[in-house]
PDB file of C-alpha atoms in Angstrom:
ATOM      1  CA  THR A 667      19.714 -10.102   7.866  1.00 60.00           C
ATOM      2  CA  ILE A 668      17.081  -9.847  10.627  1.00 59.00           C
ATOM      3  CA  ILE A 669      17.515  -6.058  10.758  1.00 58.00           C
ATOM      4  CA  LYS A 670      16.892  -5.809   7.011  1.00 56.00           C
ATOM      5  CA  VAL A 671      13.732  -7.886   7.249  1.00 53.00           C
ATOM      6  CA  GLU A 672      12.451  -5.771  10.149  1.00 56.00           C
ATOM      7  CA  THR A 673      12.955  -2.589   8.140  1.00 53.00           C
ATOM      8  CA  VAL A 674      11.083  -4.032   5.161  1.00 50.00           C
ATOM      9  CA  GLU A 675       8.149  -5.233   7.273  1.00 52.00           C
ATOM     10  CA  PRO A 676       7.279  -1.837   8.829  1.00 50.00           C
ATOM     11  CA  ASP A 677       7.723  -0.179   5.443  1.00 51.00           C
ATOM     12  CA  GLU A 678       5.156  -2.466   3.839  1.00 54.00           C
ATOM     13  CA  VAL A 679       2.755  -2.297   6.780  1.00 53.00           C
ATOM     14  CA  PRO A 680       2.089   1.475   6.512  1.00 55.00           C
ATOM     15  CA  SER A 681       1.663   1.132   2.756  1.00 52.00           C
ATOM     16  CA  SER A 682      -1.217  -1.313   3.219  1.00 51.00           C
ATOM     17  CA  SER A 683      -2.729   0.734   6.054  1.00 53.00           C
ATOM     18  CA  ILE A 684      -2.809   3.855   3.853  1.00 52.00           C
ATOM     19  CA  ALA A 685      -4.577   1.999   1.040  1.00 53.00           C
ATOM     20  CA  ASN A 686      -7.088   0.583   3.525  1.00 56.00           C
ATOM     21  CA  ARG A 687      -7.740   4.067   4.942  1.00 55.00           C
ATOM     22  CA  PRO A 688      -9.946   5.944   2.439  1.00 54.00           C
ATOM     23  CA  THR A 689      -9.743   8.973   4.747  1.00 54.00           C
ATOM     24  CA  SER A 690      -6.064   9.437   3.890  1.00 50.00           C
ATOM     25  CA  PRO A 691      -5.475  12.253   1.367  1.00 54.00           C
ATOM     26  CA  SER A 692      -2.665  10.204  -0.155  1.00 51.00           C
ATOM     27  CA  VAL A 693      -5.159   7.610  -1.396  1.00 47.00           C
ATOM     28  CA  LYS A 694      -7.365  10.295  -2.945  1.00 51.00           C
ATOM     29  CA  GLU A 695      -4.375  11.757  -4.770  1.00 55.00           C
ATOM     30  CA  SER A 696      -3.225   8.296  -5.833  1.00 50.00           C
ATOM     31  CA  PRO A 697      -6.285   6.683  -7.467  1.00 52.00           C
ATOM     32  CA  PRO A 698      -4.198   3.764  -8.799  1.00 52.00           C
ATOM     33  CA  LEU A 699      -3.604   2.741  -5.181  1.00 52.00           C
ATOM     34  CA  GLN A 700      -7.222   1.667  -4.549  1.00 53.00           C
ATOM     35  CA  PRO A 701      -7.749  -0.231  -7.843  1.00 52.00           C
ATOM     36  CA  LEU A 702      -4.781  -2.447  -7.001  1.00 54.00           C
ATOM     37  CA  PRO A 703      -6.748  -5.721  -7.301  1.00 58.00           C
ATOM     38  CA  ALA A 704      -8.469  -4.496 -10.456  1.00 54.00           C
ATOM     39  CA  SER A 705      -5.104  -3.910 -12.136  1.00 52.00           C
ATOM     40  CA  SER A 706      -4.071  -7.498 -11.431  1.00 55.00           C
ATOM     41  CA  GLY A 707      -7.261  -8.812 -13.034  1.00 51.00           C
ATOM     42  CA  SER A 708      -6.841  -6.558 -16.066  1.00 51.00           C
ATOM     43  CA  THR A 709      -3.386  -7.984 -16.669  1.00 48.00           C
TER      44      THR A 709
END
């Protein structure tokens, strides 16, 4: 079970880093990534 948790942690870490990095082209292509908090409020 520890191995599974370790794999999930690193996977989620890069996801957050990308969203925090406005210099990443991925964020520019994925506009819904930045307005993540806004979506929560809208719902």
